Coordinates of C-alpha atoms in Angstrom, one line a residue:
Chain A
M1 CA -19.5 36.9 33.9
G2 CA -22.5 37.6 31.2
L3 CA -25.0 34.8 31.1
L4 CA -24.9 31.3 32.4
I5 CA -26.9 27.6 31.5
G6 CA -26.9 25.6 34.3
M7 CA -28.0 21.8 34.0
D8 CA -29.2 19.2 36.1
I9 CA -28.3 15.5 34.1
G10 CA -30.3 13.1 35.9
G11 CA -31.1 9.2 35.5
T12 CA -34.7 10.6 34.8
N13 CA -35.0 13.9 33.4
I14 CA -32.7 16.6 32.2
V15 CA -33.4 20.2 33.0
C16 CA -31.6 23.0 31.6
G17 CA -31.5 26.5 33.0
L18 CA -30.7 30.2 31.9
V19 CA -29.3 32.2 34.8
D20 CA -28.0 35.5 35.0
E21 CA -24.6 36.5 37.4
E22 CA -27.1 37.0 40.2
G23 CA -28.2 33.7 40.1
R24 CA -31.9 34.2 38.6
L25 CA -33.4 31.6 36.8
M26 CA -34.8 33.4 33.7
N27 CA -36.0 30.1 32.1
K28 CA -36.0 26.3 32.4
I29 CA -36.5 23.9 30.3
K30 CA -37.4 19.6 31.2
K31 CA -36.9 16.8 29.1
T32 CA -36.7 13.0 29.7
T33 CA -32.9 12.2 29.9
E34 CA -33.3 8.7 27.7
A35 CA -30.3 7.9 29.3
H36 CA -30.7 3.8 27.6
K37 CA -29.9 5.5 24.5
G38 CA -26.3 6.3 25.6
S39 CA -24.0 8.9 26.1
E40 CA -23.9 10.1 22.2
Y41 CA -27.6 10.5 22.1
V42 CA -28.4 12.2 25.7
F43 CA -25.4 15.0 24.4
D44 CA -26.9 15.5 21.8
K45 CA -29.9 15.9 23.2
I46 CA -28.6 18.4 25.3
Q47 CA -27.1 20.5 22.6
S48 CA -30.5 20.7 21.2
M49 CA -31.9 22.0 24.6
I50 CA -29.2 24.5 24.9
K51 CA -30.1 25.9 21.5
E52 CA -33.9 25.7 22.4
L53 CA -33.5 27.5 25.7
L54 CA -31.5 30.2 23.9
Q55 CA -34.4 30.7 21.0
L56 CA -37.2 30.8 23.7
S57 CA -35.2 33.6 25.9
D58 CA -34.2 35.3 22.6
V59 CA -30.6 35.3 23.7
P60 CA -27.6 34.6 21.5
L61 CA -25.2 32.1 21.9
T62 CA -22.4 34.4 22.4
D63 CA -24.0 35.8 25.5
I64 CA -23.4 32.9 27.1
S65 CA -19.8 32.5 29.2
A66 CA -19.8 29.5 30.8
I67 CA -21.7 26.6 31.4
G68 CA -22.2 24.0 34.3
A69 CA -23.7 20.6 34.7
G70 CA -24.5 18.4 37.9
T71 CA -24.8 14.6 37.2
P72 CA -24.9 12.2 39.8
G73 CA -22.6 9.6 41.1
F74 CA -18.5 10.3 41.3
I75 CA -17.1 13.2 39.3
D76 CA -13.8 14.5 38.5
P77 CA -14.4 18.0 38.8
V78 CA -11.0 19.1 37.5
R79 CA -10.9 17.0 34.5
G80 CA -14.4 17.5 33.6
V81 CA -15.1 13.2 33.7
T82 CA -17.8 11.8 34.9
L83 CA -16.4 8.5 36.9
F84 CA -19.1 7.0 37.3
A85 CA -23.2 7.4 37.6
G86 CA -24.9 4.6 38.2
N87 CA -28.4 6.2 36.8
L88 CA -27.0 7.4 33.8
K89 CA -24.8 3.9 33.2
W90 CA -21.9 6.1 32.6
K91 CA -18.5 5.2 33.4
D92 CA -15.7 7.7 32.7
V93 CA -17.6 9.6 30.6
P94 CA -15.9 13.0 29.3
T95 CA -18.9 14.9 29.7
A96 CA -17.5 18.3 29.8
E97 CA -15.5 18.4 27.1
E98 CA -18.8 16.7 25.1
I99 CA -20.9 19.7 25.8
R100 CA -17.8 22.0 25.1
K101 CA -17.5 20.6 21.7
R102 CA -21.3 20.7 21.0
T103 CA -21.5 24.3 21.8
G104 CA -18.0 25.9 21.7
I105 CA -18.7 27.3 25.5
P106 CA -16.7 26.7 28.0
A107 CA -18.6 23.6 30.2
F108 CA -17.9 22.6 33.5
I109 CA -19.4 19.7 36.0
D110 CA -19.7 18.4 39.1
N111 CA -21.5 15.9 41.5
D112 CA -25.1 17.3 41.7
V113 CA -25.4 17.2 45.2
R114 CA -22.4 19.7 45.4
M115 CA -24.0 21.5 42.8
Y116 CA -27.3 21.8 45.1
A117 CA -25.7 22.7 48.1
Y118 CA -23.5 25.2 46.3
G119 CA -26.8 26.8 44.7
E120 CA -28.3 26.6 48.2
A121 CA -25.1 28.4 49.7
V122 CA -24.6 31.1 47.1
R123 CA -28.3 32.1 46.2
G124 CA -30.6 30.2 48.6
A125 CA -31.4 29.6 52.0
A126 CA -28.2 29.2 53.2
Q127 CA -26.9 32.8 51.8
G128 CA -24.8 34.7 53.8
Y129 CA -23.3 31.6 56.2
E130 CA -19.8 30.7 56.2
H131 CA -19.9 27.0 56.6
V132 CA -22.6 25.4 54.7
L133 CA -24.1 21.6 55.2
G134 CA -26.1 20.3 52.3
I135 CA -27.9 17.1 52.2
T136 CA -30.3 16.0 49.8
I137 CA -33.0 13.3 50.5
G138 CA -34.0 11.6 47.6
T139 CA -33.9 8.1 45.9
G140 CA -30.9 8.5 48.0
L141 CA -29.0 10.5 51.0
A142 CA -26.1 12.8 50.0
A143 CA -24.7 15.8 51.5
A144 CA -21.9 18.4 50.2
V145 CA -19.8 21.1 52.2
V146 CA -19.4 24.7 51.0
N147 CA -17.3 27.0 53.1
N148 CA -16.8 30.6 52.3
G149 CA -18.1 30.0 48.8
E150 CA -15.4 27.3 48.5
L151 CA -16.9 23.4 48.1
Y152 CA -15.2 20.6 50.1
Y153 CA -14.1 17.8 47.6
G154 CA -11.8 15.2 49.9
G155 CA -9.9 12.8 48.3
G156 CA -11.2 11.1 45.0
Y157 CA -13.5 14.0 45.2
M158 CA -16.0 11.4 47.1
A159 CA -16.1 13.3 50.5
G160 CA -19.3 13.8 51.9
E161 CA -21.4 10.5 51.8
I162 CA -23.5 10.8 54.7
G163 CA -26.0 7.7 52.7
H164 CA -23.3 5.3 53.6
F165 CA -22.8 5.9 57.8
T166 CA -23.8 2.8 58.8
F167 CA -25.9 2.3 61.6
P168 CA -25.7 -1.7 62.0
E169 CA -27.8 -1.8 65.3
H170 CA -31.0 0.1 64.0
I171 CA -31.0 -0.8 59.9
P172 CA -31.2 -4.2 58.9
Y173 CA -31.1 -3.3 55.0
V174 CA -28.4 -4.5 52.5
C175 CA -27.5 -1.5 50.6
G176 CA -26.3 -1.2 46.5
C177 CA -22.9 -0.3 47.8
G178 CA -22.7 -3.7 49.3
M179 CA -22.5 -2.8 53.2
T180 CA -25.1 -3.6 55.2
G181 CA -26.9 -0.7 57.8
C182 CA -26.5 2.4 55.7
L183 CA -28.4 5.3 56.4
E184 CA -29.9 6.1 52.7
T185 CA -31.4 2.7 53.1
V186 CA -33.7 4.2 55.8
A187 CA -33.3 8.6 55.2
S188 CA -34.3 8.9 51.7
A189 CA -37.4 9.1 49.9
T190 CA -36.9 5.1 49.0
G191 CA -36.2 3.9 52.5
M192 CA -39.5 5.5 53.9
A193 CA -41.2 3.8 51.5
R194 CA -39.5 1.0 52.2
Q195 CA -39.7 0.7 55.6
A196 CA -43.8 1.6 55.4
K197 CA -44.2 -1.4 52.9
D198 CA -42.5 -3.6 55.4
L199 CA -44.6 -2.6 58.3
L200 CA -47.5 -3.6 56.3
R201 CA -46.1 -6.9 55.1
G202 CA -45.7 -7.7 58.9
G203 CA -49.4 -7.7 59.1
R204 CA -49.2 -3.7 61.1
V205 CA -52.6 -2.3 61.1
S206 CA -52.9 0.7 58.6
V207 CA -54.8 3.2 56.8
L208 CA -52.1 2.7 53.6
Q209 CA -53.7 -1.0 53.6
E210 CA -56.5 0.3 52.8
W211 CA -55.5 2.3 50.3
F212 CA -53.5 -0.1 48.6
K213 CA -55.9 -2.8 49.0
D214 CA -56.9 -2.8 45.4
T215 CA -53.2 -2.3 43.9
S216 CA -49.7 -3.6 44.6
I217 CA -48.5 -1.8 48.1
D218 CA -45.0 -2.2 45.8
H219 CA -46.7 1.3 44.4
L220 CA -46.4 3.4 47.7
T221 CA -44.2 6.3 48.5
A222 CA -43.2 8.5 50.7
A223 CA -45.7 11.1 49.9
D224 CA -48.5 8.3 50.8
V225 CA -46.4 8.1 54.2
S226 CA -46.7 11.6 54.9
R227 CA -50.2 11.7 53.7
A228 CA -51.2 8.8 56.3
Y229 CA -49.0 10.6 58.9
D230 CA -51.4 13.5 58.6
L231 CA -54.0 11.3 59.6
G232 CA -52.2 9.8 62.6
D233 CA -51.5 6.5 60.9
P234 CA -49.5 5.0 63.5
V235 CA -47.4 3.1 61.1
A236 CA -46.4 6.5 59.4
V237 CA -46.2 7.9 62.8
E238 CA -43.1 4.9 63.3
V239 CA -41.4 5.5 59.9
M240 CA -40.8 9.3 60.2
N241 CA -40.2 9.2 64.0
H242 CA -37.4 6.3 63.0
T243 CA -36.2 8.2 59.9
G244 CA -36.0 11.3 61.3
R245 CA -34.0 10.0 64.4
L246 CA -31.7 8.6 62.8
L247 CA -31.1 11.0 60.3
G248 CA -30.5 13.3 63.1
R249 CA -27.7 10.7 64.6
G250 CA -25.9 10.8 61.1
L251 CA -26.1 14.6 60.8
A252 CA -24.5 14.7 64.5
Y253 CA -21.5 12.6 63.0
A254 CA -21.2 15.2 60.1
V255 CA -21.9 18.1 62.2
T256 CA -19.2 17.1 64.7
M257 CA -16.7 16.7 61.6
Y258 CA -17.6 19.8 59.4
S259 CA -19.0 22.5 61.8
P260 CA -21.4 23.7 59.6
D261 CA -23.2 27.0 60.8
M262 CA -26.1 26.0 58.4
I263 CA -27.7 22.6 57.4
V264 CA -30.0 22.9 54.3
I265 CA -32.1 20.4 53.4
G266 CA -33.6 19.4 49.6
G267 CA -34.7 16.8 47.7
G268 CA -38.2 15.0 47.1
G269 CA -37.7 14.0 50.7
A270 CA -37.4 17.0 52.2
L271 CA -41.3 17.6 51.2
A272 CA -42.0 15.3 54.5
G273 CA -41.3 18.7 56.4
E274 CA -41.6 18.9 59.6
R275 CA -42.7 15.4 60.0
L276 CA -39.4 14.1 59.4
F277 CA -37.6 17.0 60.8
A278 CA -39.2 17.1 64.0
P279 CA -37.7 14.0 65.3
M280 CA -34.3 14.9 63.2
R281 CA -33.7 17.7 65.2
E282 CA -34.7 16.1 68.7
Q283 CA -32.4 13.6 68.0
L284 CA -29.6 16.0 66.8
K285 CA -29.5 18.3 69.7
Q286 CA -29.4 15.4 71.8
S287 CA -26.5 13.6 70.3
V288 CA -24.2 16.6 69.2
Y289 CA -21.7 18.6 71.5
S290 CA -24.0 21.7 72.9
G291 CA -21.3 23.8 71.1
Y292 CA -22.3 22.8 67.4
W293 CA -25.6 22.9 68.2
E294 CA -26.2 26.2 69.1
R295 CA -24.0 27.8 66.5
L296 CA -26.3 25.6 64.0
A297 CA -29.6 27.1 61.6
I298 CA -31.1 24.2 60.1
A299 CA -33.4 25.3 57.2
T300 CA -35.3 23.9 54.1
A301 CA -34.0 25.0 50.7
Q302 CA -35.5 27.7 49.4
N303 CA -34.9 26.9 45.6
I304 CA -36.1 23.1 45.9
D305 CA -36.0 22.1 42.4
D306 CA -33.9 24.9 40.9
A307 CA -30.7 25.2 43.1
G308 CA -28.9 22.5 41.5
I309 CA -29.0 24.4 37.8
I310 CA -28.3 27.9 40.2
G311 CA -25.8 26.2 41.5
S312 CA -24.0 24.6 38.2
A313 CA -24.3 27.9 36.6
L314 CA -22.7 29.7 39.2
S315 CA -19.9 27.4 40.3
A316 CA -19.2 27.3 36.0
G317 CA -19.4 30.7 35.9
K318 CA -16.9 31.6 38.8
R319 CA -14.4 28.6 37.4
A320 CA -14.3 30.3 33.9
A321 CA -13.5 33.4 35.2
T322 CA -10.6 32.5 37.3
R323 CA -8.9 29.5 35.2
Chain B
M1 CA 11.8 32.0 55.8
G2 CA 14.7 31.9 58.0
L3 CA 14.6 29.7 61.3
L4 CA 11.4 29.5 63.4
I5 CA 10.4 28.5 66.8
G6 CA 7.3 26.2 67.6
M7 CA 5.5 25.6 70.8
D8 CA 3.6 22.7 72.2
I9 CA 2.0 24.6 75.4
G10 CA 0.0 21.9 77.1
G11 CA -1.4 21.4 80.7
T12 CA 1.0 19.4 81.9
N13 CA 4.4 20.4 80.0
I14 CA 5.6 22.9 77.7
V15 CA 7.7 21.9 74.9
C16 CA 9.6 24.7 72.8
G17 CA 12.0 23.7 69.4
L18 CA 14.1 25.5 67.1
V19 CA 13.1 24.2 63.8
D20 CA 14.4 25.2 60.2
E21 CA 12.5 26.2 57.4
E22 CA 12.7 22.4 55.8
G23 CA 11.0 21.4 59.0
R24 CA 13.7 20.0 61.0
L25 CA 13.9 20.1 65.0
M26 CA 16.8 21.8 65.7
N27 CA 16.7 21.4 69.7
K28 CA 14.0 21.7 72.2
I29 CA 13.5 22.4 75.7
K30 CA 10.7 21.4 77.9
K31 CA 9.5 22.8 80.9
T32 CA 6.5 22.4 83.6
T33 CA 3.7 24.3 82.6
E34 CA 2.5 25.1 86.3
A35 CA -0.6 26.8 85.0
H36 CA -2.2 27.1 88.3
K37 CA 0.1 30.2 88.5
G38 CA -2.0 31.9 85.6
S39 CA -1.2 33.1 82.2
E40 CA 1.0 36.1 82.9
Y41 CA 3.7 33.7 84.9
V42 CA 3.1 30.9 81.8
F43 CA 4.0 33.4 79.1
D44 CA 7.0 34.5 81.1
K45 CA 8.0 31.1 81.4
I46 CA 7.6 31.2 77.3
Q47 CA 9.8 34.3 77.1
S48 CA 13.0 32.8 79.4
M49 CA 12.4 29.6 77.3
I50 CA 12.7 31.3 74.0
K51 CA 15.7 32.8 75.0
E52 CA 17.4 29.9 76.8
L53 CA 16.4 27.7 73.4
L54 CA 18.4 30.5 71.4
Q55 CA 21.5 30.6 73.6
L56 CA 21.4 26.9 73.8
S57 CA 21.3 26.8 70.0
D58 CA 23.5 30.0 69.6
V59 CA 21.3 31.4 67.1
P60 CA 20.2 35.4 67.8
L61 CA 16.6 36.5 68.1
T62 CA 16.8 38.3 64.9
D63 CA 17.3 34.8 62.9
I64 CA 13.6 34.2 64.1
S65 CA 10.8 35.2 61.7
A66 CA 8.0 33.9 63.5
I67 CA 6.6 32.2 66.1
G68 CA 4.0 29.4 66.3
A69 CA 1.9 27.4 69.7
G70 CA -0.3 24.3 69.5
T71 CA -3.0 24.9 72.5
P72 CA -5.4 22.5 73.8
G73 CA -9.0 23.1 73.6
F74 CA -11.0 25.9 71.8
I75 CA -8.8 28.5 69.5
D76 CA -9.6 31.5 67.3
P77 CA -6.2 31.1 65.0
V78 CA -6.9 34.4 63.1
R79 CA -7.0 36.1 66.2
G80 CA -4.8 34.4 67.9
V81 CA -7.0 33.9 70.9
T82 CA -7.4 31.1 73.2
L83 CA -11.1 30.7 73.8
F84 CA -10.9 27.9 75.7
A85 CA -8.7 25.6 77.2
G86 CA -9.7 23.0 80.4
N87 CA -6.4 21.9 80.9
L88 CA -4.9 25.3 81.4
K89 CA -8.0 27.3 82.9
W90 CA -7.5 29.9 80.2
K91 CA -10.3 32.0 78.6
D92 CA -10.3 34.3 76.0
V93 CA -6.3 34.7 76.4
P94 CA -4.8 36.7 73.9
T95 CA -1.7 34.1 73.5
A96 CA -0.2 35.1 70.0
E97 CA -0.1 38.6 70.8
E98 CA 1.5 38.1 74.4
I99 CA 4.3 35.7 73.1
R100 CA 4.8 38.4 70.1
K101 CA 5.0 41.6 72.9
R102 CA 7.5 39.3 74.9
T103 CA 9.6 38.4 71.8
G104 CA 8.9 41.2 68.8
I105 CA 8.2 38.1 67.1
P106 CA 5.2 37.5 64.7
A107 CA 3.5 34.9 66.8
F108 CA 0.6 32.7 65.7
I109 CA -1.6 30.0 67.5
D110 CA -3.7 27.2 66.8
N111 CA -5.0 23.7 68.8
D112 CA -2.6 21.4 69.1
V113 CA -4.0 18.2 67.2
R114 CA -4.5 20.7 64.4
M115 CA -0.6 21.7 64.7
Y116 CA 0.0 17.4 65.6
A117 CA -1.7 17.0 62.2
Y118 CA -0.4 19.9 60.2
G119 CA 3.4 18.6 61.3
E120 CA 2.6 15.0 60.4
A121 CA 1.3 16.0 56.7
V122 CA 3.9 18.5 56.0
R123 CA 6.9 16.7 57.6
G124 CA 5.7 13.1 58.9
A125 CA 4.1 9.9 57.9
A126 CA 1.8 11.8 55.8
Q127 CA 3.9 13.6 53.8
G128 CA 3.1 13.0 50.3
Y129 CA -0.4 12.5 51.2
E130 CA -3.1 14.8 49.6
H131 CA -5.8 14.4 52.0
V132 CA -4.7 13.8 55.6
L133 CA -6.8 12.4 58.6
G134 CA -4.7 13.2 61.7
I135 CA -6.0 11.7 65.4
T136 CA -4.6 12.4 68.5
I137 CA -5.0 9.4 70.9
G138 CA -4.2 10.9 74.5
T139 CA -6.5 12.2 77.4
G140 CA -8.9 12.9 74.8
L141 CA -9.8 11.9 71.2
A142 CA -9.3 14.7 68.8
A143 CA -9.0 15.0 65.0
A144 CA -8.0 17.2 62.3
V145 CA -7.6 17.4 58.5
V146 CA -4.7 18.6 56.2
N147 CA -6.2 19.3 52.4
N148 CA -3.0 20.1 50.0
G149 CA -1.5 21.5 52.8
E150 CA -4.2 23.5 54.4
L151 CA -5.9 23.0 57.5
Y152 CA -9.7 22.6 57.5
Y153 CA -11.5 24.6 60.4
G154 CA -15.1 24.7 60.1
G155 CA -17.3 27.6 61.6
G156 CA -15.8 28.0 64.7
Y157 CA -12.6 26.7 64.1
M158 CA -14.5 23.7 65.7
A159 CA -14.5 20.5 63.2
G160 CA -13.1 17.4 63.9
E161 CA -14.2 16.7 67.2
I162 CA -14.1 12.9 66.6
G163 CA -13.6 12.5 70.2
H164 CA -17.2 13.5 70.8
F165 CA -18.8 11.1 68.5
T166 CA -21.7 9.4 70.5
F167 CA -22.2 5.0 70.3
P168 CA -25.0 5.2 73.6
E169 CA -25.5 1.5 72.4
H170 CA -22.0 0.8 73.5
I171 CA -20.5 3.3 75.7
P172 CA -22.1 4.1 79.3
Y173 CA -19.8 6.9 80.2
V174 CA -20.9 10.7 80.5
C175 CA -18.5 12.4 79.3
G176 CA -17.2 15.9 80.5
C177 CA -18.9 17.6 77.3
G178 CA -22.3 16.8 79.1
M179 CA -23.3 14.5 76.7
T180 CA -23.5 10.1 77.2
G181 CA -21.2 8.1 75.3
C182 CA -18.8 9.9 73.7
L183 CA -15.9 8.2 71.4
E184 CA -13.3 9.5 73.9
T185 CA -14.3 8.1 77.2
V186 CA -13.3 4.9 75.4
A187 CA -11.0 5.6 72.9
S188 CA -8.0 7.4 74.5
A189 CA -5.4 6.6 77.2
T190 CA -7.8 7.6 79.8
G191 CA -10.8 5.6 78.5
M192 CA -8.9 2.2 78.1
A193 CA -7.6 2.3 81.7
R194 CA -11.0 3.0 82.8
Q195 CA -12.6 0.3 81.1
A196 CA -9.9 -1.9 82.5
K197 CA -10.6 -0.7 86.7
D198 CA -14.3 -1.5 85.8
L199 CA -14.0 -4.7 84.7
L200 CA -11.6 -5.4 87.8
R201 CA -14.1 -3.9 89.9
G202 CA -16.7 -5.8 88.4
G203 CA -14.8 -9.2 89.8
R204 CA -13.4 -10.3 86.4
V205 CA -10.4 -12.3 86.5
S206 CA -6.7 -10.6 85.1
V207 CA -3.2 -10.4 85.9
L208 CA -4.2 -6.6 86.6
Q209 CA -5.4 -7.7 89.8
E210 CA -2.3 -9.0 90.9
W211 CA -0.1 -6.3 89.9
F212 CA -2.2 -3.8 91.8
K213 CA -3.1 -5.8 94.8
D214 CA -0.6 -3.3 97.0
T215 CA -1.5 -0.3 95.2
S216 CA -4.7 1.4 94.4
I217 CA -6.0 0.5 90.8
D218 CA -6.8 4.2 90.1
H219 CA -3.1 4.0 89.1
L220 CA -3.5 1.9 86.6
T221 CA -2.7 3.2 82.9
A222 CA -2.9 2.4 79.1
A223 CA 0.6 1.6 79.5
D224 CA -0.4 -1.5 82.1
V225 CA -3.1 -2.5 79.9
S226 CA -0.6 -2.9 76.7
R227 CA 1.6 -4.6 79.4
A228 CA -1.1 -7.1 80.2
Y229 CA -2.4 -7.6 76.7
D230 CA 0.8 -8.9 75.7
L231 CA 0.6 -12.3 78.2
G232 CA -2.8 -12.8 76.9
D233 CA -4.8 -11.1 79.7
P234 CA -8.6 -11.4 78.9
V235 CA -9.3 -8.3 80.7
A236 CA -6.7 -6.8 78.4
V237 CA -8.0 -8.4 75.1
E238 CA -11.3 -6.9 75.8
V239 CA -10.1 -3.4 76.6
M240 CA -8.0 -3.3 73.3
N241 CA -10.7 -5.3 71.1
H242 CA -13.6 -3.0 72.5
T243 CA -11.9 0.1 72.0
G244 CA -9.9 -0.9 68.7
R245 CA -13.8 -1.7 67.4
L246 CA -15.5 1.3 68.6
L247 CA -12.3 3.7 67.2
G248 CA -13.0 1.9 64.0
R249 CA -16.7 2.7 63.9
G250 CA -15.7 6.2 64.5
L251 CA -13.1 6.5 62.1
A252 CA -15.6 5.0 59.5
Y253 CA -18.0 7.8 59.8
A254 CA -15.2 10.7 59.5
V255 CA -13.6 8.7 56.4
T256 CA -17.0 9.0 54.8
M257 CA -17.1 12.6 55.6
Y258 CA -13.8 13.5 54.8
S259 CA -12.7 11.0 52.1
P260 CA -8.7 10.8 53.4
D261 CA -6.0 9.4 51.8
M262 CA -3.7 8.4 54.7
I263 CA -4.5 8.5 58.0
V264 CA -2.1 9.4 60.9
I265 CA -2.6 8.3 64.5
G266 CA -0.3 10.3 67.3
G267 CA -0.7 10.5 70.9
G268 CA 0.1 8.5 73.6
G269 CA -2.5 5.9 73.4
A270 CA -1.0 5.3 70.3
L271 CA 2.0 3.5 71.7
A272 CA -0.5 0.8 72.2
G273 CA 0.2 0.1 68.8
E274 CA -1.2 -3.1 66.8
R275 CA -2.9 -3.9 70.0
L276 CA -5.2 -1.4 69.2
F277 CA -4.9 -0.8 65.5
A278 CA -5.6 -4.5 64.4
P279 CA -9.1 -4.6 65.6
M280 CA -9.3 -1.0 64.3
R281 CA -8.7 -1.1 61.1
E282 CA -11.2 -4.4 61.0
Q283 CA -13.7 -2.3 61.9
L284 CA -12.6 0.4 59.8
K285 CA -13.0 -1.8 56.5
Q286 CA -15.6 -3.3 57.4
S287 CA -17.9 0.1 58.3
V288 CA -17.0 1.8 55.3
Y289 CA -17.9 2.2 51.5
S290 CA -15.3 -0.2 50.0
G291 CA -14.0 3.1 47.2
Y292 CA -12.8 4.6 50.5
W293 CA -11.1 1.9 51.9
E294 CA -9.2 1.1 48.9
R295 CA -7.6 4.6 48.8
L296 CA -6.7 4.6 52.6
A297 CA -3.4 4.4 53.9
I298 CA -2.9 4.1 57.9
A299 CA 0.0 4.7 59.8
T300 CA 1.4 5.9 63.1
A301 CA 2.6 9.2 63.9
Q302 CA 6.3 9.7 62.6
N303 CA 7.1 12.5 65.0
I304 CA 5.2 10.9 68.2
D305 CA 6.4 13.6 70.3
D306 CA 7.5 16.5 68.1
A307 CA 5.0 16.5 65.3
G308 CA 3.1 19.3 67.4
I309 CA 6.4 21.5 67.7
I310 CA 7.3 20.6 64.0
G311 CA 3.4 21.4 62.7
S312 CA 3.3 25.0 65.0
A313 CA 6.5 26.2 63.7
L314 CA 6.0 25.6 59.8
S315 CA 2.3 26.9 60.1
A316 CA 3.8 29.9 61.9
G317 CA 5.8 30.2 59.3
K318 CA 3.7 30.1 56.3
R319 CA 1.6 32.5 58.0
A320 CA 4.1 35.0 58.0
A321 CA 5.3 34.5 54.7
T322 CA 1.8 34.9 53.5
R323 CA 0.4 37.8 55.5

């Protein structure tokens, strides 16, 4: 299928990578998105990034058989339209066609989490597993499913929004979606930081109080919670345990619906690692029928930064070849 | 594809139907399973039932292009093996091959709930919907998904066991699967009866106390709860509301994972109708992201008794034609 370009168009950055047909990332470049300048500006930037990437790699445009891009939000992958992406402030943007117009290369788009899961399923930690559930723990929490190399979409291409599982008994926060108690208000990098801040504001004793005594605790991040956890800080331990247990509860419902062989976990929040995964696994095992648990492997993403680019590229290559 | 035979092999009864290629049920016969006499006995009975059905319908065996059967429990539809069916006491039974041997007709099996959902999706209340979630409320609670006529299986063909969603905060019962708090211990015909019995044993005043003053309340059924509900009985109202709300919570998780356009509800417990569905819908609407709710239709099964037979027949016809 020749060479491929995979892209991750996020609210903060655009990453653009050259990928071979085996899913090896050969080169990548990254620029800030500057979404506030509008979609035309972003597409022009994408055009120049592709040009730069190819020059850098000494590859002519004619060697590229397809371009794939993952964008956040609701996507119509068949029509190639970004229906709604809050981070980019895009609504009904014909992303695939805009990229194709500027390059002359067949272009395809999909949801960024689906592309991440696809990348890990075909060329990452979940390679060789038939039924893969991928989750990304970032600003939010989302999931996607890949069965024998085929993505699961559901009606409106909306399947898998595990971040909007509600746990009203355990989660007091109002979510951006309008509901109260959504899992992603807790089980996300933002959510872990938020819980720690709330405990500190409630007067709980923590090493985090010291670290932020000269700065607003508004700047506290999930990485700070991880560092405090490693010192045995009780607030950090409580946040990780609470988050891990709720994530385990949510995964139990997801596993019962999809029956995956493998759960692969990525996104910035996954850097919490075993601090989060140990209570998550314990709760999941307890909350799911043993027949599911026994066939289940759980792993951290292999291409933690690049799975989305690799997935976008390979998915586009496959779609270009089969249409 | 000619004529088809669809069967529902349950723990209590076997139903065997002649179905045309449009999914019209032309004739059916029903016999008790007598599973305690062993699988050989059951297969011999199936053989004679098929013979009887064809004689009754004046159709020669040579007009039958495929036989499909739904059985409860865990099924390997590809190998045609009933892996485990508690109701039948079958373990690793090569059901499809046994039926084929006795008839000479290509035979296929699948899980009974999947066949029910398939029947409703292709020739029932969900016909015309692309993404269908079928649930059956019977002795237990189970779900299956059909996307554009394709069943969703997951790893080990185990996807969709919504009855084993746990709600430990709300459900005290131990389930046959070994977990505590499984949804089907409440949201099933058995579960509704069980809750009513427990409330009566706890001394709650109810018209049901009178109805069962000369008989053991062990004989109380979900149908009794429905009758008491219609008299405004507070125990029955509590059971229906509690069951409906928990079912709505469970469906919210299922809808978030699969994003169906249509939920079709069947099984004996569905006879509770709006008594159960009103609180279920209200809770589901409250517990699911509005984007899912807005695209969702909910209906009672159209072929409430026969969807499994029609689904088995049509699924077998399709599989025979494409293999």
